[in-house]
PDB file of C-alpha atoms in Angstrom:
ATOM      1  CA  MET A 165     132.583 -84.896  69.192  1.00 70.00           C
ATOM      2  CA  LEU A 166     130.921 -86.740  72.291  1.00 77.00           C
ATOM      3  CA  TYR A 167     132.913 -88.079  75.161  1.00 84.00           C
ATOM      4  CA  ILE A 168     132.149 -90.218  78.381  1.00 88.00           C
ATOM      5  CA  ASP A 169     134.536 -91.298  81.166  1.00 91.00           C
ATOM      6  CA  PHE A 170     135.070 -95.041  82.039  1.00 92.00           C
ATOM      7  CA  GLU A 171     136.842 -96.574  85.027  1.00 92.00           C
ATOM      8  CA  ALA A 172     138.537-100.036  85.262  1.00 92.00           C
ATOM      9  CA  ALA A 173     141.384-101.967  87.048  1.00 91.00           C
ATOM     10  CA  THR A 174     143.746-100.981  84.098  1.00 93.00           C
ATOM     11  CA  GLU A 175     143.801 -98.412  81.272  1.00 94.00           C
ATOM     12  CA  ALA A 176     143.441-101.339  78.696  1.00 94.00           C
ATOM     13  CA  GLU A 177     140.458-102.744  80.499  1.00 94.00           C
ATOM     14  CA  ALA A 178     138.691 -99.185  80.687  1.00 93.00           C
ATOM     15  CA  VAL A 179     138.944 -98.728  77.052  1.00 94.00           C
ATOM     16  CA  GLN A 180     137.703-102.328  76.396  1.00 92.00           C
ATOM     17  CA  LEU A 181     134.700-101.668  78.756  1.00 90.00           C
ATOM     18  CA  ALA A 182     134.071 -98.463  76.780  1.00 87.00           C
ATOM     19  CA  LEU A 183     134.049-100.334  73.405  1.00 87.00           C
ATOM     20  CA  ASP A 184     131.740-103.049  74.500  1.00 83.00           C
ATOM     21  CA  SER A 185     129.404-100.654  76.284  1.00 79.00           C
ATOM     22  CA  LEU A 186     129.260 -98.124  73.178  1.00 76.00           C
ATOM     23  CA  GLY A 187     129.138-100.817  70.697  1.00 72.00           C
ATOM     24  CA  LEU A 188     132.162 -99.184  68.824  1.00 78.00           C
ATOM     25  CA  THR A 189     135.565-100.485  67.502  1.00 83.00           C
ATOM     26  CA  ARG A 190     138.946 -99.128  68.624  1.00 87.00           C
ATOM     27  CA  ASP A 191     139.044 -97.190  65.194  1.00 83.00           C
ATOM     28  CA  ASP A 192     135.952 -95.225  66.324  1.00 82.00           C
ATOM     29  CA  ILE A 193     137.389 -93.629  69.231  1.00 88.00           C
ATOM     30  CA  THR A 194     140.379 -91.665  70.643  1.00 91.00           C
ATOM     31  CA  TYR A 195     140.868 -91.616  74.296  1.00 95.00           C
ATOM     32  CA  GLU A 196     142.710 -89.615  76.934  1.00 95.00           C
ATOM     33  CA  VAL A 197     144.019 -90.960  80.162  1.00 95.00           C
ATOM     34  CA  LEU A 198     142.561 -88.983  83.355  1.00 95.00           C
ATOM     35  CA  GLU A 199     144.069 -91.224  86.070  1.00 93.00           C
ATOM     36  CA  LYS A 200     146.614 -94.128  85.711  1.00 92.00           C
ATOM     37  CA  GLU A 201     146.082 -97.202  87.711  1.00 89.00           C
ATOM     38  CA  LYS A 202     147.913 -97.475  91.125  1.00 84.00           C
ATOM     39  CA  LYS A 203     148.603-100.360  93.122  1.00 77.00           C
ATOM     40  CA  GLY A 204     149.072-100.268  96.906  1.00 65.00           C
ATOM     41  CA  LEU A 205     152.539-100.359  98.240  1.00 64.00           C
ATOM     42  CA  PHE A 206     153.746-103.801  98.455  1.00 59.00           C
ATOM     43  CA  GLY A 207     150.527-105.030  97.475  1.00 59.00           C
ATOM     44  CA  LEU A 208     148.770-103.481 100.454  1.00 61.00           C
ATOM     45  CA  GLY A 209     146.527-100.756 100.877  1.00 60.00           C
ATOM     46  CA  LYS A 210     144.032 -99.370  98.501  1.00 72.00           C
ATOM     47  CA  SER A 211     144.766 -99.466  94.697  1.00 79.00           C
ATOM     48  CA  GLN A 212     143.533 -96.818  92.355  1.00 87.00           C
ATOM     49  CA  LYS A 213     141.570 -97.667  89.272  1.00 91.00           C
ATOM     50  CA  ALA A 214     142.473 -96.318  85.723  1.00 93.00           C
ATOM     51  CA  LYS A 215     140.051 -93.729  84.394  1.00 94.00           C
ATOM     52  CA  VAL A 216     139.876 -92.950  80.720  1.00 95.00           C
ATOM     53  CA  ARG A 217     137.885 -90.179  78.743  1.00 94.00           C
ATOM     54  CA  ILE A 218     136.673 -91.804  75.500  1.00 91.00           C
ATOM     55  CA  PHE A 219     135.949 -89.331  72.671  1.00 90.00           C
ATOM     56  CA  TYR A 220     133.793 -90.556  69.676  1.00 81.00           C
ATOM     57  CA  LYS A 221     132.412 -88.836  66.698  1.00 73.00           C
ATOM     58  CA  GLU A 222     128.899 -87.873  65.956  1.00 60.00           C
ATOM     59  CA  LYS A 223     127.098 -89.943  63.230  1.00 60.00           C
ATOM     60  CA  SER A 224     123.817 -89.515  61.563  1.00 56.00           C
ATOM     61  CA  GLU A 225     120.783 -87.827  63.211  1.00 61.00           C
ATOM     62  CA  LEU A 226     119.450 -91.133  64.447  1.00 68.00           C
ATOM     63  CA  ASN A 227     122.697 -92.554  65.411  1.00 75.00           C
ATOM     64  CA  HIS A 228     123.461 -89.190  67.309  1.00 73.00           C
ATOM     65  CA  LEU A 229     120.190 -89.327  69.217  1.00 76.00           C
ATOM     66  CA  ILE A 230     121.095 -93.019  70.049  1.00 81.00           C
ATOM     67  CA  GLU A 231     124.484 -92.312  71.269  1.00 80.00           C
ATOM     68  CA  LYS A 232     123.197 -89.526  73.523  1.00 81.00           C
ATOM     69  CA  VAL A 233     120.779 -91.957  75.072  1.00 86.00           C
ATOM     70  CA  LYS A 234     123.490 -94.584  75.730  1.00 85.00           C
ATOM     71  CA  THR A 235     125.763 -91.841  77.047  1.00 86.00           C
ATOM     72  CA  LEU A 236     123.006 -91.027  79.552  1.00 86.00           C
ATOM     73  CA  LEU A 237     122.489 -94.665  80.670  1.00 87.00           C
ATOM     74  CA  LEU A 238     126.130 -95.313  81.097  1.00 86.00           C
ATOM     75  CA  MET A 239     126.436 -92.113  83.119  1.00 87.00           C
ATOM     76  CA  LEU A 240     123.834 -93.758  85.572  1.00 87.00           C
ATOM     77  CA  GLU A 241     125.209 -97.292  85.296  1.00 85.00           C
ATOM     78  CA  PRO A 242     128.955 -97.506  83.751  1.00 84.00           C
ATOM     79  CA  ALA A 243     129.118-101.237  83.801  1.00 83.00           C
ATOM     80  CA  ALA A 244     125.751-101.663  81.858  1.00 86.00           C
ATOM     81  CA  LYS A 245     125.698-103.688  78.808  1.00 88.00           C
ATOM     82  CA  ILE A 246     123.459-102.018  76.054  1.00 88.00           C
ATOM     83  CA  GLU A 247     122.040-103.378  72.706  1.00 87.00           C
ATOM     84  CA  VAL A 248     120.123-101.452  70.348  1.00 85.00           C
ATOM     85  CA  ASN A 249     117.168-103.344  68.405  1.00 82.00           C
ATOM     86  CA  THR A 250     115.113-102.004  65.711  1.00 75.00           C
ATOM     87  CA  SER A 251     111.256-102.817  65.479  1.00 64.00           C
ATOM     88  CA  GLU A 252     108.415-101.492  63.176  1.00 61.00           C
ATOM     89  CA  ASP A 253     107.763 -97.757  62.337  1.00 64.00           C
ATOM     90  CA  ASN A 254     111.200 -96.262  63.269  1.00 66.00           C
ATOM     91  CA  LYS A 255     110.849 -97.618  66.922  1.00 76.00           C
ATOM     92  CA  TYR A 256     114.111 -98.497  68.606  1.00 81.00           C
ATOM     93  CA  VAL A 257     114.537-100.573  71.800  1.00 85.00           C
ATOM     94  CA  ILE A 258     117.567 -99.866  73.842  1.00 87.00           C
ATOM     95  CA  SER A 259     118.049-102.988  76.031  1.00 89.00           C
ATOM     96  CA  VAL A 260     120.146-102.491  79.123  1.00 90.00           C
ATOM     97  CA  GLU A 261     121.729-105.498  81.300  1.00 89.00           C
ATOM     98  CA  SER A 262     122.941-104.413  84.527  1.00 86.00           C
ATOM     99  CA  GLU A 263     123.486-105.955  87.998  1.00 85.00           C
ATOM    100  CA  GLU A 264     122.232-102.980  89.326  1.00 82.00           C
ATOM    101  CA  SER A 265     118.992-103.189  87.336  1.00 87.00           C
ATOM    102  CA  SER A 266     116.524-102.999  90.480  1.00 89.00           C
ATOM    103  CA  HIS A 267     117.908 -99.465  91.207  1.00 87.00           C
ATOM    104  CA  LEU A 268     117.645 -98.369  87.620  1.00 88.00           C
ATOM    105  CA  ILE A 269     113.966 -99.797  87.266  1.00 91.00           C
ATOM    106  CA  GLY A 270     112.864 -98.547  90.609  1.00 90.00           C
ATOM    107  CA  ARG A 271     109.639 -99.404  92.521  1.00 87.00           C
ATOM    108  CA  GLY A 272     106.852-100.129  90.143  1.00 79.00           C
ATOM    109  CA  GLY A 273     109.153 -99.100  87.284  1.00 85.00           C
ATOM    110  CA  LYS A 274     109.167 -95.324  88.386  1.00 86.00           C
ATOM    111  CA  ASN A 275     113.060 -94.787  87.910  1.00 90.00           C
ATOM    112  CA  LEU A 276     112.638 -96.500  84.386  1.00 90.00           C
ATOM    113  CA  GLN A 277     109.601 -94.152  83.565  1.00 86.00           C
ATOM    114  CA  ALA A 278     111.721 -91.104  84.752  1.00 89.00           C
ATOM    115  CA  ILE A 279     114.553 -92.255  82.383  1.00 90.00           C
ATOM    116  CA  GLN A 280     112.053 -92.579  79.539  1.00 88.00           C
ATOM    117  CA  ASN A 281     110.668 -89.223  80.232  1.00 87.00           C
ATOM    118  CA  VAL A 282     114.142 -87.753  79.916  1.00 87.00           C
ATOM    119  CA  VAL A 283     114.556 -89.693  76.547  1.00 86.00           C
ATOM    120  CA  ASN A 284     111.471 -88.389  75.376  1.00 84.00           C
ATOM    121  CA  ALA A 285     112.274 -84.912  76.107  1.00 84.00           C
ATOM    122  CA  MET A 286     115.488 -85.436  74.213  1.00 79.00           C
ATOM    123  CA  LEU A 287     113.587 -86.668  71.170  1.00 77.00           C
ATOM    124  CA  GLN A 288     110.906 -84.141  71.430  1.00 75.00           C
ATOM    125  CA  LYS A 289     112.135 -82.277  68.275  1.00 65.00           C
ATOM    126  CA  ASN A 290     112.103 -85.753  66.441  1.00 60.00           C
ATOM    127  CA  GLN A 291     108.872 -87.115  67.956  1.00 56.00           C
ATOM    128  CA  ASN A 292     107.279 -87.799  64.524  1.00 58.00           C
ATOM    129  CA  LYS A 293     110.418 -89.515  63.184  1.00 68.00           C
ATOM    130  CA  TYR A 294     111.756 -91.836  65.983  1.00 71.00           C
ATOM    131  CA  LYS A 295     110.640 -93.426  69.000  1.00 80.00           C
ATOM    132  CA  ILE A 296     113.187 -94.732  71.423  1.00 84.00           C
ATOM    133  CA  LEU A 297     112.025 -97.098  74.165  1.00 86.00           C
ATOM    134  CA  ILE A 298     114.484 -97.989  77.106  1.00 89.00           C
ATOM    135  CA  ASP A 299     114.105-101.544  78.353  1.00 90.00           C
ATOM    136  CA  ILE A 300     116.153-102.614  81.505  1.00 91.00           C
ATOM    137  CA  ASP A 301     116.492-106.342  82.087  1.00 90.00           C
ATOM    138  CA  ARG A 302     113.795-107.261  79.819  1.00 89.00           C
ATOM    139  CA  TYR A 303     111.286-105.251  82.309  1.00 89.00           C
ATOM    140  CA  TYR A 304     108.819-104.348  79.581  1.00 81.00           C
ATOM    141  CA  ALA A 305     108.764-107.787  78.208  1.00 80.00           C
ATOM    142  CA  ARG A 306     107.930-109.077  81.521  1.00 86.00           C
ATOM    143  CA  LYS A 307     105.430-106.320  82.306  1.00 85.00           C
ATOM    144  CA  GLU A 308     103.650-106.697  79.152  1.00 87.00           C
ATOM    145  CA  LYS A 309     102.821-110.357  79.838  1.00 89.00           C
ATOM    146  CA  SER A 310     101.734-109.407  83.400  1.00 91.00           C
ATOM    147  CA  VAL A 311      99.674-106.476  82.249  1.00 94.00           C
ATOM    148  CA  ILE A 312      97.964-108.619  79.442  1.00 95.00           C
ATOM    149  CA  GLU A 313      97.064-111.329  81.679  1.00 95.00           C
ATOM    150  CA  GLN A 314      95.592-109.019  84.336  1.00 96.00           C
ATOM    151  CA  ALA A 315      93.618-107.086  81.616  1.00 97.00           C
ATOM    152  CA  VAL A 316      92.177-110.077  80.132  1.00 97.00           C
ATOM    153  CA  ALA A 317      91.257-111.575  83.509  1.00 97.00           C
ATOM    154  CA  ALA A 318      89.234-108.501  84.211  1.00 97.00           C
ATOM    155  CA  ALA A 319      87.630-108.368  80.799  1.00 97.00           C
ATOM    156  CA  GLU A 320      86.343-111.702  81.305  1.00 96.00           C
ATOM    157  CA  LYS A 321      84.880-110.705  84.515  1.00 96.00           C
ATOM    158  CA  VAL A 322      83.299-107.703  82.817  1.00 97.00           C
ATOM    159  CA  ARG A 323      81.738-110.204  80.181  1.00 95.00           C
ATOM    160  CA  GLN A 324      80.513-112.322  82.857  1.00 95.00           C
ATOM    161  CA  PHE A 325      78.931-110.024  85.197  1.00 95.00           C
ATOM    162  CA  LYS A 326      78.305-107.056  82.919  1.00 94.00           C
ATOM    163  CA  LYS A 327      79.515-104.526  85.147  1.00 95.00           C
ATOM    164  CA  PRO A 328      82.559-102.242  84.505  1.00 96.00           C
ATOM    165  CA  ILE A 329      85.957-102.688  86.091  1.00 97.00           C
ATOM    166  CA  PHE A 330      88.822-100.083  86.534  1.00 97.00           C
ATOM    167  CA  LEU A 331      92.374-101.441  86.124  1.00 96.00           C
ATOM    168  CA  GLN A 332      95.134 -99.833  88.440  1.00 92.00           C
ATOM    169  CA  PRO A 333      96.781 -96.565  87.173  1.00 92.00           C
ATOM    170  CA  MET A 334      99.056 -97.338  84.116  1.00 89.00           C
ATOM    171  CA  ASN A 335     101.533 -95.414  82.159  1.00 84.00           C
ATOM    172  CA  PRO A 336     100.893 -94.894  78.257  1.00 85.00           C
ATOM    173  CA  PHE A 337     102.947 -97.923  77.361  1.00 81.00           C
ATOM    174  CA  GLU A 338     100.867-100.262  79.531  1.00 88.00           C
ATOM    175  CA  ARG A 339      97.569 -98.473  78.644  1.00 93.00           C
ATOM    176  CA  ARG A 340      98.462 -99.070  74.837  1.00 91.00           C
ATOM    177  CA  LEU A 341      98.899-102.725  75.559  1.00 92.00           C
ATOM    178  CA  VAL A 342      95.519-102.955  77.278  1.00 96.00           C
ATOM    179  CA  HIS A 343      93.685-101.308  74.369  1.00 95.00           C
ATOM    180  CA  MET A 344      95.377-103.256  71.696  1.00 93.00           C
ATOM    181  CA  GLU A 345      94.792-106.662  73.496  1.00 94.00           C
ATOM    182  CA  LEU A 346      91.111-106.090  74.647  1.00 96.00           C
ATOM    183  CA  LYS A 347      90.314-104.674  71.338  1.00 93.00           C
ATOM    184  CA  LYS A 348      90.290-108.471  70.108  1.00 93.00           C
ATOM    185  CA  MET A 349      87.494-109.099  72.676  1.00 94.00           C
ATOM    186  CA  ASN A 350      83.843-108.838  71.137  1.00 92.00           C
ATOM    187  CA  GLY A 351      81.748-106.611  73.229  1.00 94.00           C
ATOM    188  CA  ILE A 352      84.448-105.224  75.351  1.00 96.00           C
ATOM    189  CA  PHE A 353      85.150-101.460  75.391  1.00 95.00           C
ATOM    190  CA  THR A 354      88.308 -99.651  77.012  1.00 96.00           C
ATOM    191  CA  GLU A 355      88.527 -96.105  77.975  1.00 95.00           C
ATOM    192  CA  SER A 356      91.357 -94.314  79.701  1.00 95.00           C
ATOM    193  CA  GLU A 357      90.172 -91.836  82.417  1.00 94.00           C
ATOM    194  CA  GLY A 358      92.172 -89.327  84.446  1.00 91.00           C
ATOM    195  CA  SER A 359      94.671 -86.603  83.676  1.00 87.00           C
ATOM    196  CA  GLY A 360      98.315 -86.464  83.263  1.00 84.00           C
ATOM    197  CA  THR A 361     100.613 -89.251  82.074  1.00 82.00           C
ATOM    198  CA  ILE A 362      99.378 -91.972  84.542  1.00 87.00           C
ATOM    199  CA  LYS A 363      95.803 -92.971  84.071  1.00 93.00           C
ATOM    200  CA  LYS A 364      93.209 -95.746  84.841  1.00 95.00           C
ATOM    201  CA  ILE A 365      91.429 -97.699  82.312  1.00 97.00           C
ATOM    202  CA  ARG A 366      87.825 -98.393  82.532  1.00 97.00           C
ATOM    203  CA  ILE A 367      86.542-101.750  81.034  1.00 97.00           C
ATOM    204  CA  SER A 368      83.049-102.080  80.146  1.00 96.00           C
ATOM    205  CA  TRP A 369      80.512-104.301  78.457  1.00 96.00           C
ATOM    206  CA  GLN A 370      78.947-103.060  75.188  1.00 90.00           C
ATOM    207  CA  GLY A 371      77.249-106.241  74.165  1.00 82.00           C
ATOM    208  CA  GLU A 372      78.006-108.754  71.479  1.00 73.00           C
ATOM    209  CA  GLY A 373      78.521-107.247  67.961  1.00 63.00           C
ATOM    210  CA  ALA A 374      78.910-103.609  69.464  1.00 58.00           C
ATOM    211  CA  ALA A 375      81.229-101.201  67.546  1.00 56.00           C
ATOM    212  CA  ARG A 376      84.258-100.331  69.452  1.00 55.00           C
ATOM    213  CA  PRO A 377      85.356 -96.642  69.125  1.00 52.00           C
ATOM    214  CA  GLU A 378      88.830 -95.957  67.950  1.00 50.00           C
ATOM    215  CA  GLU A 379      89.222 -92.608  69.427  1.00 44.00           C
ATOM    216  CA  ASP A 380      90.777 -93.606  72.757  1.00 50.00           C
ATOM    217  CA  LEU A 381      93.442 -96.037  71.405  1.00 48.00           C
ATOM    218  CA  GLN A 382      94.573 -93.127  69.042  1.00 45.00           C
ATOM    219  CA  LYS A 383      95.304 -90.913  71.704  1.00 50.00           C
ATOM    220  CA  GLU A 384      97.541 -93.033  73.458  1.00 55.00           C
ATOM    221  CA  PRO A 385     101.320 -92.687  72.595  1.00 45.00           C
ATOM    222  CA  GLY A 386     103.333 -95.636  71.616  1.00 41.00           C
TER     223      GLY A 386
END
């Protein structure tokens, strides 16, 4: 049995917030009132919000993993709206909408990457079965467009001047986008350089009709 705490102005609102956030129905949960709402004396002074503990059952292995990730996200931002979408190859995108998205994402996506690292650690035993990507306020959709545009512009310069260009350091998600996109450009070769998770990509000119090695793309995680 899993549980998570929610706060709202009233008990009913706290329960509804939990149902909306977790994507569950009233039949899926039980709850315990931790703190009852209180109003200030004669309508003055500070009022106290209601706090409830929501209990919900574990489902399948995948659902259990997703629920654990959602619980983690709600601990970081209780008011977040969370939606789970399925893509190809057992890849699941957990989309988060929040008024505090800038704090969750962090500068240059550092906080989001840290959250993703925690999720990856949670999935370690199931890495070959499932992939779960956390996307906050369509950050990756916006980032994907920006990364691809920059990579294509750099590749055009490489094609024109026949000199290699290094892109700024990127995480595995961003590097894979670049490798996949520039693979479409004849004569352009990409290679990741560096150690650790964050690496640079070297774009070089191999000549029209040159075969593009597949090795580096296969190394990049999805």
